[in-house]
Short mmCIF file of C-alpha atoms in Angstrom, two decimals:
data_model
loop_
_atom_site.label_atom_id
_atom_site.label_comp_id
_atom_site.label_asym_id
_atom_site.label_seq_id
_atom_site.Cartn_x
_atom_site.Cartn_y
_atom_site.Cartn_z
CA MET A 1 65.66 -31.95 62.62
CA LYS A 2 65.07 -34.78 64.98
CA ILE A 3 61.43 -33.41 65.57
CA ALA A 4 60.39 -33.56 62.43
CA ASN A 5 61.57 -36.79 61.23
CA ILE A 6 60.15 -38.27 64.64
CA PHE A 7 56.57 -36.71 63.65
CA ILE A 8 56.77 -38.31 59.97
CA TYR A 9 57.74 -41.59 61.63
CA SER A 10 54.41 -41.20 63.77
CA LEU A 11 52.05 -40.53 61.09
CA LEU A 12 53.59 -43.66 58.98
CA SER A 13 53.07 -45.93 61.94
CA SER A 14 49.15 -45.14 62.61
CA VAL A 15 48.05 -45.44 58.30
CA LEU A 16 50.31 -48.88 58.70
CA LEU A 17 48.45 -50.09 61.67
CA VAL A 18 45.03 -48.69 60.24
CA SER A 19 45.62 -50.86 56.67
CA CYS A 20 46.45 -54.03 58.88
CA SER A 21 44.08 -53.95 61.70
CA LYS A 22 41.33 -56.99 61.27
CA ASP A 23 38.10 -55.84 59.26
CA LEU A 24 35.32 -56.71 61.77
CA GLY A 25 32.57 -55.12 59.80
CA ASN A 26 28.84 -56.91 59.54
CA TYR A 27 28.42 -56.71 55.70
CA ASP A 28 25.51 -58.61 54.21
CA TYR A 29 26.83 -59.84 50.57
CA HIS A 30 23.55 -61.17 48.17
CA GLU A 31 24.43 -63.26 44.96
CA VAL A 32 22.19 -61.93 42.47
CA ASN A 33 20.20 -64.16 40.28
CA LYS A 34 21.17 -62.75 36.75
CA ILE A 35 18.37 -63.69 33.73
CA SER A 36 19.46 -64.50 30.57
CA ILE A 37 16.99 -64.92 27.19
CA ALA A 38 17.78 -67.69 24.65
CA GLY A 39 15.81 -68.77 21.84
CA VAL A 40 15.10 -65.72 20.28
CA LEU A 41 16.58 -63.77 16.96
CA GLU A 42 19.92 -62.61 18.04
CA GLY A 43 21.67 -59.36 17.20
CA ASP A 44 22.51 -56.68 18.58
CA HIS A 45 21.03 -53.82 16.00
CA ASN A 46 17.01 -53.87 16.24
CA ALA A 47 17.07 -54.41 12.37
CA GLN A 48 18.45 -58.00 13.20
CA ARG A 49 15.13 -58.83 15.42
CA ILE A 50 12.48 -58.27 12.88
CA TYR A 51 10.03 -61.22 12.69
CA ASP A 52 8.22 -61.36 9.41
CA LEU A 53 4.94 -62.31 9.90
CA PRO A 54 2.72 -63.04 7.27
CA PHE A 55 -0.66 -61.44 7.43
CA SER A 56 -3.28 -63.58 9.35
CA ASP A 57 -0.64 -66.23 10.26
CA THR A 58 0.26 -66.47 13.87
CA LEU A 59 3.69 -65.47 15.34
CA ARG A 60 4.72 -68.20 18.44
CA ILE A 61 7.93 -67.29 20.44
CA THR A 62 8.86 -69.68 23.80
CA PRO A 63 12.24 -68.26 25.08
CA THR A 64 14.63 -70.37 26.65
CA ILE A 65 14.79 -68.53 30.35
CA THR A 66 17.86 -69.43 32.45
CA GLY A 67 18.91 -67.74 35.62
CA THR A 68 22.61 -67.87 37.24
CA LEU A 69 20.86 -69.41 41.11
CA SER A 70 17.40 -70.43 39.38
CA GLY A 71 18.23 -72.68 36.41
CA THR A 72 15.59 -73.31 34.31
CA ASP A 73 12.80 -72.85 37.36
CA LEU A 74 10.35 -70.41 36.17
CA SER A 75 8.52 -70.16 40.02
CA ASN A 76 9.58 -67.11 40.74
CA VAL A 77 9.72 -65.45 37.56
CA SER A 78 6.84 -63.26 35.69
CA PHE A 79 6.53 -62.65 32.09
CA HIS A 80 5.15 -59.28 30.09
CA TRP A 81 4.66 -58.94 26.04
CA ARG A 82 3.77 -56.41 24.63
CA VAL A 83 3.49 -55.68 20.92
CA ASP A 84 2.73 -51.73 19.79
CA GLY A 85 2.55 -51.10 23.43
CA GLU A 86 -0.41 -53.55 24.23
CA GLU A 87 0.31 -56.53 26.46
CA ILE A 88 -0.23 -59.86 24.46
CA SER A 89 0.67 -62.31 27.01
CA ASN A 90 1.86 -63.20 30.64
CA THR A 91 3.54 -66.54 30.24
CA ASN A 92 6.55 -67.70 28.85
CA LYS A 93 4.55 -68.30 25.43
CA PHE A 94 4.07 -65.76 23.06
CA GLU A 95 1.36 -66.26 20.35
CA TYR A 96 0.36 -63.17 18.05
CA ILE A 97 -2.14 -63.49 15.49
CA ALA A 98 -1.48 -60.78 12.80
CA ASN A 99 -5.42 -59.35 12.28
CA LYS A 100 -4.54 -56.10 12.96
CA GLY A 101 -2.96 -54.64 8.96
CA TYR A 102 0.84 -54.34 7.53
CA GLY A 103 3.98 -52.93 9.04
CA LYS A 104 6.47 -53.02 11.48
CA MET A 105 5.46 -52.94 15.15
CA ASN A 106 7.77 -52.41 18.44
CA ALA A 107 7.62 -55.31 20.55
CA ASP A 108 9.15 -56.24 23.92
CA LEU A 109 9.75 -58.94 26.52
CA THR A 110 10.14 -57.80 30.35
CA VAL A 111 10.90 -60.69 32.34
CA THR A 112 11.29 -60.37 36.44
CA ASP A 113 12.40 -61.97 39.08
CA ASN A 114 9.77 -61.79 41.74
CA LYS A 115 12.25 -62.07 44.77
CA THR A 116 14.96 -59.32 43.63
CA GLY A 117 12.54 -57.11 41.10
CA ILE A 118 15.10 -57.14 38.71
CA GLU A 119 13.89 -56.71 35.48
CA THR A 120 15.41 -58.18 32.14
CA SER A 121 14.42 -56.99 28.72
CA TYR A 122 14.35 -58.43 25.13
CA SER A 123 13.30 -55.75 22.47
CA PHE A 124 12.07 -56.96 18.72
CA PHE A 125 10.15 -55.86 16.01
CA VAL A 126 6.72 -57.56 14.60
CA ASN A 127 6.36 -57.10 10.87
CA VAL A 128 3.04 -57.55 9.35
CA ILE A 129 3.63 -58.41 5.69
CA ASN A 130 1.98 -59.71 2.98
CA PRO A 131 2.43 -63.13 2.61
CA TYR A 132 3.06 -63.53 -1.57
CA LYS A 133 6.02 -60.57 -0.58
CA LEU A 134 8.37 -63.24 -1.31
CA GLY A 135 7.72 -66.50 -3.63
CA TYR A 136 7.48 -68.13 -6.57
CA TYR A 137 4.93 -66.72 -9.14
CA VAL A 138 2.53 -67.97 -11.70
CA LEU A 139 0.11 -66.43 -14.00
CA SER A 140 -2.09 -69.14 -15.58
CA LYS A 141 -5.14 -69.14 -17.75
CA LYS A 142 -8.52 -70.76 -16.73
CA PRO A 143 -10.68 -72.95 -19.12
CA ASN A 144 -12.97 -69.92 -20.07
CA GLY A 145 -9.69 -67.40 -20.62
CA GLU A 146 -10.11 -65.83 -17.01
CA SER A 147 -6.82 -64.75 -16.07
CA ILE A 148 -5.47 -65.85 -12.51
CA LEU A 149 -2.29 -65.70 -10.37
CA TYR A 150 -0.84 -67.98 -7.88
CA CYS A 151 2.22 -67.75 -6.15
CA LYS A 152 3.70 -70.05 -3.65
CA SER A 153 4.90 -68.06 -0.52
CA THR A 154 8.22 -68.30 1.00
CA ILE A 155 7.02 -66.59 3.95
CA ARG A 156 4.30 -68.70 4.76
CA GLU A 157 5.02 -72.45 4.92
CA LYS A 158 2.32 -73.78 3.06
CA ASN A 159 3.62 -76.10 0.58
CA GLN A 160 0.93 -75.03 -2.35
CA PHE A 161 0.12 -72.69 -4.85
CA GLU A 162 -2.60 -70.33 -3.53
CA GLU A 163 -4.40 -67.71 -5.24
CA VAL A 164 -3.53 -64.36 -5.21
CA LEU A 165 -6.11 -61.65 -5.07
CA ILE A 166 -5.61 -57.95 -5.94
CA PRO A 167 -7.68 -55.83 -3.68
CA ASN A 168 -10.97 -54.41 -6.09
CA ILE A 169 -8.96 -55.41 -9.29
CA SER A 170 -9.96 -57.81 -12.25
CA LEU A 171 -7.31 -59.62 -14.10
CA GLY A 172 -9.61 -59.82 -16.55
CA SER A 173 -8.97 -62.78 -19.70
CA ASN A 174 -6.18 -64.02 -21.79
CA PRO A 175 -3.34 -63.16 -19.58
CA ILE A 176 0.09 -62.12 -21.24
CA SER A 177 2.94 -61.98 -18.95
CA ILE A 178 4.42 -61.94 -15.62
CA SER A 179 7.57 -60.29 -14.95
CA GLY A 180 9.57 -58.59 -12.10
CA ASN A 181 12.69 -56.92 -10.59
CA ARG A 182 13.90 -56.85 -7.17
CA GLN A 183 13.45 -53.74 -4.70
CA TYR A 184 14.70 -52.73 -1.60
CA GLY A 185 13.99 -50.77 1.80
CA ASN A 186 16.44 -49.40 4.76
CA SER A 187 18.52 -52.59 4.57
CA SER A 188 20.00 -55.51 2.34
CA ARG A 189 17.77 -57.76 3.90
CA ASP A 190 14.80 -55.77 3.40
CA TYR A 191 13.71 -56.13 -0.08
CA TYR A 192 10.92 -56.67 -1.71
CA ASN A 193 9.16 -57.44 -5.93
CA ARG A 194 8.22 -55.13 -7.81
CA LEU A 195 5.92 -56.90 -10.35
CA ALA A 196 3.91 -56.23 -13.68
CA LEU A 197 0.95 -58.41 -15.12
CA GLY A 198 -0.16 -58.20 -18.55
CA MET A 199 -3.62 -58.99 -20.01
CA LYS A 200 -4.72 -58.82 -23.30
CA ASN A 201 -8.45 -58.08 -21.84
CA ALA A 202 -8.69 -56.51 -18.72
CA PRO A 203 -9.86 -53.07 -17.15
CA TYR A 204 -6.27 -52.28 -16.74
CA PRO A 205 -4.40 -54.43 -18.84
CA VAL A 206 -1.07 -53.80 -17.43
CA ILE A 207 -0.81 -53.58 -14.04
CA MET A 208 2.57 -52.50 -11.54
CA VAL A 209 2.50 -53.99 -8.55
CA ASP A 210 4.47 -53.48 -4.84
CA SER A 211 4.47 -57.57 -3.68
CA ARG A 212 4.33 -55.33 0.18
CA GLU A 213 0.75 -55.18 0.37
CA PHE A 214 -0.13 -56.31 -3.34
CA LEU A 215 -1.60 -53.33 -4.06
CA PRO A 216 -1.29 -51.94 -7.51
CA ASN A 217 1.08 -48.53 -7.85
CA LEU A 218 0.38 -48.20 -11.43
CA LEU A 219 -2.79 -48.98 -13.21
CA TYR A 220 -2.57 -48.55 -17.10
CA SER A 221 -5.74 -48.63 -19.53
CA LYS A 222 -6.97 -46.85 -22.33
CA ASP A 223 -7.20 -43.17 -20.83
CA SER A 224 -3.41 -43.69 -20.34
CA TYR A 225 -2.47 -43.22 -23.95
CA VAL A 226 -0.83 -39.83 -24.58
CA GLY A 227 -2.01 -39.39 -28.10
CA GLU A 228 -5.43 -39.73 -29.52
CA LYS A 229 -7.53 -41.83 -27.05
CA GLU A 230 -10.68 -42.32 -29.22
CA ASN A 231 -9.67 -44.91 -31.86
CA PHE A 232 -6.74 -46.64 -29.50
CA VAL A 233 -7.70 -50.17 -28.84
CA PHE A 234 -5.66 -51.23 -25.92
CA GLU A 235 -4.98 -55.07 -26.25
CA PRO A 236 -1.44 -55.82 -25.69
CA THR A 237 0.06 -58.75 -26.70
CA ASP A 238 3.08 -58.48 -25.04
CA VAL A 239 4.43 -56.99 -22.06
CA VAL A 240 8.01 -56.77 -20.43
CA LEU A 241 9.51 -55.12 -17.49
CA ASP A 242 12.86 -53.13 -17.48
CA PRO A 243 14.90 -55.43 -14.99
CA TYR A 244 16.27 -52.26 -13.57
CA ASN A 245 13.68 -49.44 -13.79
CA PRO A 246 10.21 -49.04 -13.24
CA ILE A 247 9.45 -49.08 -17.35
CA ILE A 248 7.71 -51.66 -19.39
CA TYR A 249 7.78 -51.93 -22.83
CA MET A 250 4.55 -53.12 -24.51
CA VAL A 251 3.49 -54.73 -27.98
CA ASN A 252 -0.17 -53.36 -28.55
CA GLN A 253 -1.44 -54.05 -32.32
CA GLY A 254 1.72 -54.88 -33.68
CA LYS A 255 3.55 -52.04 -32.39
CA LEU A 256 5.83 -50.77 -29.75
CA HIS A 257 5.18 -48.29 -26.86
CA ILE A 258 6.97 -47.47 -23.63
CA LEU A 259 4.97 -47.20 -20.62
CA GLN A 260 6.17 -45.16 -17.56
CA LYS A 261 5.23 -43.05 -15.15
CA GLY A 262 1.46 -44.01 -15.80
CA GLY A 263 1.45 -43.05 -19.08
CA ILE A 264 1.54 -44.96 -22.47
CA SER A 265 3.60 -43.70 -25.21
CA LEU A 266 2.80 -42.84 -28.85
CA PRO A 267 3.92 -45.89 -30.57
CA ALA A 268 8.01 -46.48 -31.71
CA LEU A 269 8.78 -45.37 -35.51
CA ASN A 270 4.95 -44.25 -36.25
CA SER A 271 5.87 -43.30 -39.49
CA ASP A 272 7.27 -46.37 -40.38
CA LYS A 273 7.24 -47.44 -44.37
CA LEU A 274 6.80 -50.82 -44.03
CA ASP A 275 4.07 -50.82 -40.94
CA TYR A 276 5.86 -53.03 -38.82
CA SER A 277 4.02 -55.57 -36.95
CA ILE A 278 5.72 -57.45 -33.79
CA SER A 279 4.27 -60.68 -32.63
CA LYS A 280 4.83 -62.59 -29.52
CA GLY A 281 8.15 -62.35 -27.87
CA GLY A 282 9.54 -60.68 -30.82
CA MET A 283 10.68 -57.87 -28.61
CA ALA A 284 14.23 -58.09 -27.75
CA GLY A 285 15.19 -58.63 -24.06
CA ALA A 286 15.90 -55.44 -21.86
CA SER A 287 19.65 -55.03 -20.63
CA PHE A 288 21.73 -51.75 -19.36
CA TYR A 289 21.98 -50.33 -23.02
CA THR A 290 17.67 -50.75 -23.70
CA PRO A 291 17.21 -47.00 -23.04
CA TYR A 292 19.60 -46.04 -25.73
CA PHE A 293 18.88 -48.34 -28.50
CA PHE A 294 15.83 -51.80 -29.18
CA SER A 295 15.52 -54.81 -31.71
CA PHE A 296 12.75 -56.14 -32.35
CA TYR A 297 11.62 -58.77 -35.11
CA ASP A 298 8.94 -57.42 -37.53
CA ALA A 299 6.74 -60.47 -38.54
CA LYS A 300 5.11 -58.35 -40.89
CA ASN A 301 8.19 -57.56 -42.89
CA LYS A 302 10.49 -61.07 -41.99
CA MET A 303 13.44 -58.59 -40.88
CA ILE A 304 15.42 -57.65 -37.74
CA ARG A 305 15.05 -54.50 -37.23
CA LEU A 306 17.55 -51.85 -35.33
CA LEU A 307 16.31 -48.78 -33.65
CA ASP A 308 18.32 -45.87 -31.32
CA ASN A 309 17.53 -42.79 -29.82
CA GLY A 310 20.39 -40.62 -31.07
CA VAL A 311 22.13 -42.20 -27.83
CA SER A 312 24.16 -39.46 -25.93
CA SER A 313 21.92 -36.96 -27.72
CA GLY A 314 18.74 -38.67 -27.29
CA VAL A 315 15.74 -38.96 -25.16
CA SER A 316 16.14 -42.22 -22.99
CA TYR A 317 13.27 -44.70 -24.43
CA THR A 318 12.82 -42.66 -27.15
CA TYR A 319 13.71 -44.59 -30.39
CA ILE A 320 13.97 -42.10 -33.60
CA ASN A 321 16.56 -43.75 -35.60
CA VAL A 322 16.54 -47.11 -37.67
CA PHE A 323 19.23 -49.01 -39.46
CA ASP A 324 17.83 -51.45 -41.40
CA GLU A 325 20.89 -51.63 -43.98
CA ILE A 326 22.75 -53.18 -41.45
CA THR A 327 20.53 -56.60 -40.69
CA ASN A 328 20.32 -57.67 -44.32
CA THR A 329 17.79 -59.93 -44.59
CA SER A 330 19.15 -62.02 -47.44
CA ILE A 331 21.38 -63.74 -44.70
CA TYR A 332 18.75 -65.19 -42.59
CA LYS A 333 16.04 -65.64 -45.79
CA ASP A 334 13.18 -68.15 -45.36
CA GLN A 335 14.29 -68.57 -41.77
CA GLU A 336 11.90 -68.32 -38.36
CA PHE A 337 12.68 -66.18 -35.26
CA VAL A 338 13.05 -67.93 -32.02
CA ILE A 339 14.60 -65.07 -29.73
CA SER A 340 16.85 -62.24 -29.37
CA GLN A 341 18.17 -60.58 -26.36
CA LEU A 342 20.72 -57.33 -25.88
CA THR A 343 23.67 -58.64 -24.41
CA TYR A 344 27.29 -57.56 -23.44
CA PHE A 345 30.81 -58.68 -24.27
CA ASN A 346 33.31 -57.80 -22.63
CA ASP A 347 31.33 -54.20 -22.53
CA ASP A 348 30.39 -53.86 -25.41
CA PRO A 349 26.70 -54.24 -26.47
CA LYS A 350 25.64 -56.80 -28.63
CA PHE A 351 22.12 -58.12 -30.11
CA VAL A 352 21.92 -61.77 -30.48
CA TYR A 353 19.14 -63.56 -32.07
CA LEU A 354 18.30 -67.31 -32.39
CA MET A 355 16.85 -68.19 -36.27
CA LYS A 356 15.47 -71.79 -37.08
CA LYS A 357 14.72 -73.53 -40.28
CA ASP A 358 12.96 -76.66 -39.85
CA SER A 359 14.99 -78.83 -37.46
CA ARG A 360 18.21 -76.15 -37.60
CA LEU A 361 19.27 -73.40 -35.63
CA PHE A 362 21.64 -69.63 -36.57
CA ALA A 363 22.78 -67.84 -34.02
CA TYR A 364 23.75 -63.96 -35.45
CA TRP A 365 24.58 -61.44 -33.65
CA VAL A 366 25.22 -57.28 -34.21
CA SER A 367 28.01 -55.58 -33.22
CA TYR A 368 28.47 -51.51 -32.07
CA ASN A 369 31.17 -49.36 -32.65
CA GLY A 370 32.74 -46.93 -29.67
CA ASP A 371 29.84 -44.47 -30.62
CA LEU A 372 27.48 -46.91 -29.94
CA LYS A 373 25.94 -47.17 -33.41
CA PRO A 374 25.59 -50.45 -35.43
CA VAL A 375 28.48 -51.57 -37.85
CA SER A 376 27.61 -55.12 -38.74
CA PHE A 377 25.53 -58.30 -38.49
CA GLN A 378 26.87 -61.54 -39.18
CA LYS A 379 26.19 -65.25 -38.16
CA ILE A 380 28.03 -66.60 -35.57
CA ALA A 381 27.04 -70.23 -34.88
CA GLU A 382 24.54 -73.20 -36.65
CA GLY A 383 23.54 -76.55 -34.86
CA ASN A 384 20.38 -78.60 -34.49
CA ILE A 385 17.29 -78.81 -32.23
CA PRO A 386 18.39 -81.35 -29.45
CA GLY A 387 16.43 -84.47 -29.07
CA GLU A 388 13.13 -85.25 -31.42
CA GLY A 389 13.64 -81.84 -32.97
CA ILE A 390 10.48 -79.95 -30.80
CA LEU A 391 11.31 -76.53 -29.43
CA ARG A 392 9.32 -75.96 -26.95
CA PHE A 393 10.46 -72.38 -25.29
CA ALA A 394 14.27 -70.44 -25.47
CA SER A 395 15.84 -68.06 -23.59
CA TYR A 396 19.27 -66.45 -23.64
CA ASP A 397 21.07 -65.64 -20.29
CA PHE A 398 23.26 -62.09 -20.95
CA ASP A 399 25.05 -62.56 -17.29
CA ALA A 400 27.02 -65.61 -18.22
CA ASN A 401 26.13 -65.53 -22.54
CA TYR A 402 24.54 -68.92 -22.80
CA TRP A 403 21.63 -70.24 -25.05
CA TYR A 404 18.94 -72.07 -23.34
CA LEU A 405 16.07 -74.30 -25.26
CA ALA A 406 13.49 -76.91 -23.75
CA THR A 407 12.32 -79.71 -25.48
CA ASP A 408 9.26 -81.86 -24.25
CA LYS A 409 11.18 -82.55 -20.87
CA THR A 410 14.94 -80.79 -20.87
CA ILE A 411 16.25 -77.77 -20.93
CA HIS A 412 19.40 -77.90 -22.88
CA ARG A 413 22.34 -75.53 -22.63
CA ALA A 414 24.93 -73.91 -25.10
CA SER A 415 27.75 -71.60 -25.19
CA TYR A 416 27.06 -68.28 -27.44
CA LEU A 417 29.90 -69.43 -30.30
CA GLY A 418 27.96 -72.59 -30.85
CA LEU A 419 24.59 -74.01 -30.92
CA GLU A 420 26.23 -77.69 -29.68
CA PHE A 421 22.99 -77.88 -27.17
CA GLN A 422 24.23 -80.59 -24.30
CA PRO A 423 21.16 -81.82 -21.61
CA PHE A 424 21.07 -79.26 -18.70
CA VAL A 425 18.54 -80.24 -16.33
CA THR A 426 15.89 -83.01 -17.18
CA LEU A 427 12.25 -83.92 -15.51
CA PRO A 428 11.70 -86.84 -13.91
CA ALA A 429 10.28 -89.53 -16.03
CA ASN A 430 7.00 -89.64 -14.38
CA ALA A 431 6.36 -85.76 -15.26
CA PRO A 432 3.15 -84.90 -17.04
CA GLY A 433 2.97 -83.00 -19.65
CA TYR A 434 5.33 -81.03 -21.52
CA ILE A 435 7.73 -77.84 -20.77
CA THR A 436 6.22 -74.76 -21.51
CA LYS A 437 8.39 -72.22 -20.08
CA TYR A 438 11.40 -71.75 -17.55
CA LYS A 439 13.52 -68.69 -15.94
CA MET A 440 16.71 -68.67 -13.81
CA THR A 441 17.96 -66.72 -11.53
CA GLU A 442 19.26 -66.31 -7.55
CA GLY A 443 20.00 -70.04 -7.72
CA LYS A 444 16.90 -71.17 -8.94
CA LEU A 445 15.42 -72.72 -12.20
CA MET A 446 11.45 -72.92 -12.28
CA ILE A 447 9.82 -74.85 -14.55
CA THR A 448 6.30 -74.81 -15.66
CA THR A 449 4.84 -78.14 -17.73
CA TYR A 450 0.95 -78.06 -19.64
CA ASP A 451 -0.76 -81.76 -19.84
CA PRO A 452 -3.77 -81.46 -22.13
CA ASN A 453 -4.77 -84.94 -21.25
CA TYR A 454 -5.57 -84.17 -17.97
CA ALA A 455 -9.28 -84.14 -17.28
CA GLY A 456 -9.06 -81.33 -14.48
CA GLU A 457 -8.45 -77.63 -14.43
CA LYS A 458 -5.04 -77.42 -13.00
CA LYS A 459 -3.38 -78.67 -16.36
CA SER A 460 0.03 -77.06 -15.60
CA SER A 461 2.85 -78.54 -13.35
CA VAL A 462 5.65 -76.94 -11.68
CA TYR A 463 9.12 -77.64 -10.52
CA ILE A 464 11.89 -76.21 -8.62
CA TYR A 465 15.72 -76.50 -8.53
CA ASP A 466 18.40 -75.37 -6.98
CA ILE A 467 20.73 -75.09 -9.73
CA ASN A 468 24.18 -74.67 -7.81
CA ARG A 469 23.26 -78.75 -6.61
CA MET A 470 21.65 -79.44 -9.72
CA THR A 471 18.77 -80.74 -6.89
CA LEU A 472 15.22 -81.24 -7.77
CA GLU A 473 13.59 -79.60 -4.33
CA VAL A 474 10.07 -79.13 -5.38
CA ALA A 475 7.24 -81.13 -7.80
CA MET A 476 3.76 -80.36 -7.62
CA PRO A 477 2.45 -82.06 -10.97
CA HIS A 478 -0.84 -80.77 -11.58
CA SER A 479 -1.18 -77.48 -9.14
CA VAL A 480 -1.74 -74.85 -11.04
CA ALA A 481 -4.52 -74.11 -14.34
CA GLU A 482 -2.58 -73.75 -17.47
CA ALA A 483 0.91 -71.57 -16.79
CA VAL A 484 0.94 -68.54 -19.24
CA ASP A 485 4.15 -67.08 -17.62
CA LEU A 486 6.32 -67.63 -14.24
CA HIS A 487 8.68 -65.10 -12.28
CA ILE A 488 11.24 -66.05 -9.25
CA GLY A 489 11.12 -64.08 -6.74
CA ILE A 490 12.39 -65.54 -3.76
#
């Protein structure tokens, strides 16, 4: 036992002697010059490093390069920028002209420390897009009636409305409307506009456009009609895009048609005994329930008409039932139709209507039961047209349930429960002409005016407000030809 203990003691002593001995090794330590790249789009995911570049524009990037040893001294650093595998630059400044087509391309920057050969990389995407993918759109009419489409891009930094051309497509003459809705790509940041354009006289009177390349994806002509084409006259007077679906509601020769998947339906209520006729603005605005029921003002018979498709058992957008017994015309006799809108209160659908007689306004609604059938029609409010009594344009906000209407230079607002209008926005005193149209969405209010006394071609002006702060952001007098309609697609 003593021999074993002596052996263990000797072994531990050897280990301790080795551990405590002085390290005399000749090691050569070098501190690495670590490179960092700043002044570029940050983010761990590639979707956060996308540079949107309008076609024909130039993308310029000048990153800030810093070394832990070299600081900002770039004398011993080299650069290699590549786009889609092609070397673009070997300096600290990157310039790329978008002139080779649309789409998303891989790109990267490699920074090399020439002393050590150590490389630091940064990867990103260059996404070449149509500059009019997002922006403020105005459909206008030249003095000769020719249609012209403008856009003030929110991608390109030009502070002006530019004419937008659709390749190989003529917009004809006598423009009617522009409407649209937002469409999403692969992420919440990747969105674009689906637009519907309507012209009374054109090779394709109705066009649906994808704003990413501003190419039409649906073209409607006389040949799109599903009925007998020989006697079909295609000269629409009203065109409205559904806010949720690629469905278009159109009035042609006074009759309601549904446009979808490239086809124009037969007229709704084709066998109507009253031979109805809808004038411009007579269709109730589309909403969540529009596939199931519809309403319009019959200008020929001076009555509000209610339709549905049989609801749960019916085919969407095919209206077969009419409920003329509900909308008693004696209630609004001698009153002029202004606007209508399909809306909902506490998830219950209602059609609301605004009528007028002289300077007096009247509001009505149609109520539905649990089976989604109309059961009553009643007046809900009365009031006066504010200001001098000249009503230029009116609308209804079905999200907040407010009435809006414009006089010469002021937009007024009132609750659906009453028609006591209060000023909402007033244009600058020097704004030329009078208000013709406005729209509100995405926190913006866009207004167009018309100045009949202006000698030039651009008789309309455009004003854009931030409605959250109620501040005027853009004032562009005489910036477009006579504005017919507008759309906010930012």
